[in-house]
Amino acid sequence: MTTNPEFDIPPRYSRQVLFEGIGSEGQARLMASQAVLVGCGALGTVQASLLARAGVGRLRIIDRDFVEESNLQRQILFDEEDARAILPKAVAAANRLRAANSLVRIEPVVEDLNASTIGRLLEGFDLILDATDNFDARFLLNDHAVKTGTPWIYGACVGSYGLTFPVLPGDTACLRCVFESAPPPGLSPTCDTAGVLGPIVAVVASLQAAEALKILAGRRDRVTRRMAVLDVWDGRLNLVDLPPREADCPCCVRHEFPYLEGTLGSDTATLCGRNSVQIRRRDGLTLDLDQVAGRLRPLGAVERNRFLVRADIDAYRLTVFADGRAIVSGTKDPAIAKSIYARYVGT
Ligand SMILES: [Zn+2]
């Protein structure tokens, strides 16, 4: 095969360079590009694997969680040894990715992404990939992306259903143009209450990675203007035109960033001497405790009274109040508490 001598492209990328949409120029751009993955669970492991193998120059992987055995059904970078060693997901992923492509600069970051860390953790990247599991994080990410003009790619899955679309700030609809605000917590099922299939995750993450390759290889003109809505169990694959940008969008038009400023989204406080963390919502939403109780019942012992639902799940005790507040006992770490809340209550 021939490559343009102007670009020094390693032979390992030959099949990608042969593809006319990328070529040696696109590959050279890809190798000089920097992408950051927010989350390294089901979606993140697939995205990371595809992008590292494709030769993205620098890949930062941010995740606050540890590998568990129940992850292995769909989180394709991890194995039983990672779960036994309770390795942070970002670290376990980095080990695999470096073995797959030592040319890529892989940066594992074991931290919680929140209003006070996002500026530092996402600064300087060409693209952000959404591999989070909750709406709080996505609205925060959208605020940051719009404010800094950084493209990002939304992706979400639950059960056999998934959804993905790219956001090009200033050009296409942002997350708040598409969804006015987060669905009320406790109403949206999560993968930890409704389950999730490996195939839907692989499809959604692959679509995200494809859009990422276009953006990073300098082919923004080919980025899709559609939302993919998929259900691998029902056999539904729809591409829906994205809505236009909202004329009065608080985020991408009025440039208000309440999630970045910490006036929307959740807030945590470690409760002194109690090995517990309290999580408070700032959006004034209330929870249907019957629904929360129903969802948690298959997972562990659940008690319910007029004011709260209490569930014992693994080593944690989760107490959820109707105003959306929760206390996670069994940890002092706000990142773990937020993770438990996002998984079992939803945001
Ligand atoms: Zn908008």
XYZ file of C-alpha atoms and ligand atoms in Angstrom:
348
model
C 0.000 0.000 0.000
C 1.096 3.594 -0.470
C 1.066 6.298 2.130
C 1.794 9.946 1.636
C 5.476 10.398 2.633
C 4.497 13.800 4.003
C 2.946 11.968 6.947
C 4.836 9.415 8.984
C 2.098 6.870 9.592
C 2.935 3.601 11.388
C 1.918 0.525 9.339
C -0.412 -0.676 12.112
C -2.976 1.851 10.876
C -2.856 0.711 7.238
C -6.501 -0.456 7.030
C -7.748 2.822 8.430
C -5.552 4.880 6.105
C -6.887 2.905 3.134
C -10.384 4.083 4.050
C -10.954 7.185 1.920
C -12.751 9.132 4.668
C -9.557 9.111 6.774
C -6.495 8.632 4.559
C -2.990 9.560 5.737
C -3.948 13.152 6.437
C -6.878 12.137 8.628
C -4.703 9.563 10.399
C -2.023 12.180 11.074
C -4.693 14.437 12.572
C -6.039 11.568 14.650
C -2.562 10.858 16.005
C -2.201 14.510 17.024
C -5.663 14.645 18.642
C -6.708 14.534 22.294
C -9.925 12.974 23.553
C -11.318 12.545 27.041
C -13.756 9.856 28.162
C -16.036 10.674 31.061
C -16.807 7.299 32.593
C -15.256 3.931 31.917
C -18.064 1.453 32.389
C -19.932 -0.300 29.623
C -19.913 2.533 27.068
C -16.483 3.789 28.086
C -14.654 0.478 27.712
C -15.942 0.041 24.152
C -15.193 3.644 23.174
C -11.734 3.519 24.753
C -10.840 0.293 23.010
C -11.905 1.575 19.578
C -10.243 4.979 19.945
C -6.962 3.688 21.380
C -6.684 1.102 18.616
C -7.523 3.770 16.023
C -4.490 5.751 17.219
C -5.887 8.844 18.937
C -2.828 10.713 20.250
C -3.869 11.210 23.833
C -6.728 9.559 25.671
C -7.738 10.545 29.198
C -10.104 8.190 31.009
C -11.957 9.526 34.039
C -13.820 7.127 36.316
C -14.519 7.084 40.048
C -15.482 3.377 40.324
C -13.842 -0.001 40.870
C -14.219 -3.163 38.799
C -16.861 -5.592 40.091
C -17.736 -9.056 38.856
C -21.174 -7.890 37.653
C -19.423 -5.474 35.257
C -17.795 -8.250 33.238
C -20.945 -9.154 31.241
C -20.589 -5.919 29.220
C -17.494 -3.928 30.230
C -15.189 -5.475 27.689
C -11.801 -4.234 28.907
C -12.011 -5.915 32.325
C -11.476 -9.466 33.556
C -11.946 -11.549 36.696
C -8.501 -10.663 37.999
C -9.348 -6.920 37.857
C -12.494 -7.601 39.902
C -10.587 -9.729 42.457
C -7.951 -6.998 42.780
C -10.720 -4.336 43.103
C -8.792 -2.208 40.591
C -10.106 1.244 39.703
C -11.763 0.998 36.296
C -9.629 3.766 34.809
C -6.439 1.952 35.875
C -7.571 -1.499 34.699
C -8.631 0.020 31.366
C -5.306 1.829 30.949
C -3.406 -1.450 31.465
C -5.342 -3.148 28.648
C -5.216 -0.164 26.303
C -1.447 0.274 26.662
C -1.012 -3.395 25.780
C -3.212 -2.874 22.703
C -1.498 0.303 21.501
C 1.646 1.586 23.167
C 1.743 4.595 20.817
C -1.237 6.236 22.512
C -0.740 8.381 25.598
C -3.273 6.906 28.027
C -4.095 8.882 31.170
C -6.207 7.115 33.786
C -7.825 9.501 36.274
C -9.555 8.028 39.345
C -11.659 11.021 40.328
C -15.211 12.227 40.538
C -16.242 14.656 37.820
C -18.151 17.481 39.454
C -18.521 21.247 39.251
C -15.251 21.825 41.081
C -13.127 19.286 39.150
C -14.531 19.513 35.612
C -12.551 22.574 34.489
C -9.256 20.975 35.470
C -10.068 17.454 34.254
C -11.419 18.364 30.809
C -9.181 21.313 29.951
C -7.384 21.234 26.630
C -9.169 18.305 24.965
C -10.522 18.379 21.397
C -13.469 16.123 22.171
C -15.417 14.763 25.132
C -17.121 11.369 25.061
C -20.056 10.755 27.352
C -19.819 7.377 29.050
C -21.514 8.471 32.253
C -24.478 6.818 33.895
C -26.484 9.825 35.054
C -28.096 13.043 33.908
C -26.417 15.277 36.487
C -23.058 14.471 34.940
C -24.370 14.965 31.401
C -25.846 18.395 32.103
C -22.601 19.401 33.798
C -20.657 18.118 30.814
C -22.946 20.014 28.429
C -22.415 23.258 30.361
C -18.645 22.822 30.142
C -18.681 21.820 26.465
C -20.861 24.756 25.405
C -18.876 27.225 27.501
C -15.556 26.074 26.039
C -16.863 25.289 22.529
C -15.761 21.643 22.790
C -17.714 19.021 20.828
C -19.109 16.100 22.818
C -21.032 12.939 22.093
C -24.002 11.923 24.186
C -24.675 8.230 24.748
C -27.021 6.371 27.085
C -28.315 2.822 27.448
C -30.652 0.906 29.711
C -32.138 -2.550 29.242
C -32.032 -3.186 25.496
C -32.567 0.468 24.581
C -30.035 3.154 23.694
C -29.708 6.692 22.404
C -26.818 8.709 21.003
C -26.150 12.013 19.241
C -23.254 14.437 18.876
C -23.297 18.020 20.162
C -21.277 20.593 18.199
C -21.577 23.745 20.322
C -22.745 26.786 18.397
C -23.737 24.563 15.477
C -26.100 21.764 16.546
C -28.644 21.471 19.383
C -27.074 21.140 22.830
C -28.320 18.747 25.509
C -30.618 21.385 26.984
C -32.114 22.153 23.554
C -32.952 18.434 23.293
C -34.003 17.724 26.896
C -35.271 20.711 28.807
C -34.028 19.325 32.100
C -33.136 16.003 33.646
C -35.931 13.466 33.966
C -37.022 13.293 37.614
C -34.843 10.922 39.625
C -36.527 7.687 40.502
C -38.619 7.814 37.333
C -35.912 6.900 34.883
C -34.779 3.296 35.201
C -31.040 2.707 35.592
C -28.869 -0.224 34.528
C -28.583 -1.235 38.184
C -32.345 -1.500 38.598
C -33.590 -2.486 35.118
C -30.472 -4.275 33.858
C -28.685 -3.774 30.550
C -27.613 -5.965 27.631
C -24.053 -6.022 26.311
C -25.056 -5.663 22.633
C -26.921 -2.358 23.043
C -23.934 -0.891 24.850
C -21.551 -2.053 22.125
C -23.738 -0.540 19.387
C -24.223 2.837 21.072
C -20.542 3.126 22.039
C -19.512 2.167 18.500
C -21.723 4.885 17.010
C -20.174 7.371 19.443
C -16.677 6.227 18.462
C -17.504 6.647 14.759
C -18.555 10.275 15.299
C -15.426 10.759 17.405
C -13.212 9.516 14.572
C -14.828 11.987 12.156
C -14.300 14.925 14.502
C -10.728 13.983 15.471
C -9.682 13.192 11.887
C -10.847 16.644 10.803
C -14.031 15.515 9.064
C -16.579 17.553 10.988
C -18.494 17.921 7.716
C -19.413 14.220 7.994
C -20.684 14.335 11.586
C -24.276 13.110 11.761
C -27.103 15.567 12.426
C -29.304 12.768 13.668
C -30.082 11.022 16.904
C -29.826 7.231 16.835
C -32.596 5.530 18.812
C -32.072 1.800 19.115
C -33.616 -1.222 20.765
C -31.750 -4.441 20.101
C -34.460 -6.601 21.708
C -37.347 -5.110 19.735
C -35.187 -4.812 16.615
C -35.733 -1.067 16.355
C -33.073 1.082 14.691
C -34.250 4.641 14.064
C -32.350 7.727 12.981
C -34.308 10.813 13.963
C -33.393 14.331 12.825
C -32.053 16.332 15.768
C -34.270 19.264 16.753
C -32.926 22.692 15.765
C -31.217 24.771 18.457
C -33.743 26.320 20.858
C -34.035 30.051 20.122
C -33.894 30.781 23.843
C -31.800 27.871 25.148
C -30.494 28.848 28.594
C -27.214 27.081 27.867
C -26.123 27.473 24.239
C -27.956 30.768 23.564
C -28.157 32.624 26.892
C -24.869 31.154 28.166
C -26.125 30.377 31.639
C -24.224 27.482 33.195
C -25.985 26.532 36.450
C -24.500 23.031 36.574
C -20.969 24.439 36.311
C -21.730 27.069 38.905
C -23.185 24.430 41.198
C -26.658 25.942 41.442
C -28.240 22.903 39.751
C -27.351 19.238 40.129
C -26.607 17.360 43.318
C -24.443 18.207 46.262
C -22.782 15.934 48.827
C -21.701 16.269 52.433
C -19.837 13.717 54.533
C -21.673 13.182 57.809
C -19.250 13.488 60.674
C -18.511 10.315 62.606
C -21.260 8.343 60.877
C -19.405 6.713 57.970
C -22.142 8.212 55.804
C -22.537 10.748 53.041
C -25.617 12.862 52.450
C -26.666 13.699 48.910
C -28.937 16.643 48.304
C -30.613 17.685 45.105
C -30.895 21.342 44.224
C -33.601 21.066 41.602
C -36.594 20.792 43.941
C -37.772 17.523 42.372
C -39.666 15.087 44.557
C -39.500 11.312 44.385
C -42.256 8.730 44.198
C -41.121 6.545 47.094
C -43.332 3.628 46.022
C -41.543 3.513 42.704
C -38.143 3.763 44.336
C -39.058 0.966 46.780
C -40.389 -1.220 43.967
C -37.217 -0.794 42.003
C -34.923 -1.557 44.934
C -36.862 -4.554 46.294
C -35.248 -7.191 44.028
C -31.787 -5.982 45.061
C -31.841 -6.346 48.835
C -33.827 -5.872 52.045
C -36.088 -2.815 51.678
C -38.020 -0.945 54.358
C -40.521 1.743 53.555
C -42.446 4.226 55.663
C -44.241 7.495 54.961
C -41.008 9.475 54.842
C -38.339 7.277 53.396
C -37.196 4.102 51.718
C -34.258 2.231 53.178
C -32.410 -0.508 51.310
C -29.378 -2.624 52.146
C -27.432 -3.212 48.965
C -24.076 -4.987 49.161
C -22.041 -3.262 51.871
C -24.104 -0.065 51.779
C -27.302 1.160 53.333
C -29.188 3.606 51.142
C -31.855 5.810 52.720
C -33.881 7.885 50.252
C -36.267 10.669 51.247
C -39.202 11.993 49.217
C -37.423 15.304 48.546
C -34.743 13.395 46.671
C -32.244 13.618 49.511
C -30.388 10.425 50.367
C -27.950 9.136 52.922
C -25.499 6.490 51.834
C -24.050 4.657 54.839
C -20.979 2.442 54.624
C -18.709 5.036 53.052
C -17.226 8.449 53.762
C -16.296 8.948 50.139
C -18.633 11.383 48.333
C -17.664 9.895 44.955
C -18.785 6.406 46.026
C -21.994 7.808 47.528
C -22.817 9.671 44.319
C -22.149 6.548 42.334
C -24.546 4.515 44.543
C -27.191 7.222 44.210
C -26.844 7.426 40.434
C -27.024 3.651 40.104
C -29.977 2.915 42.351
C -32.029 6.112 42.471
C -31.029 7.694 39.164
C -30.598 11.344 38.353
Zn -28.910 24.619 23.690
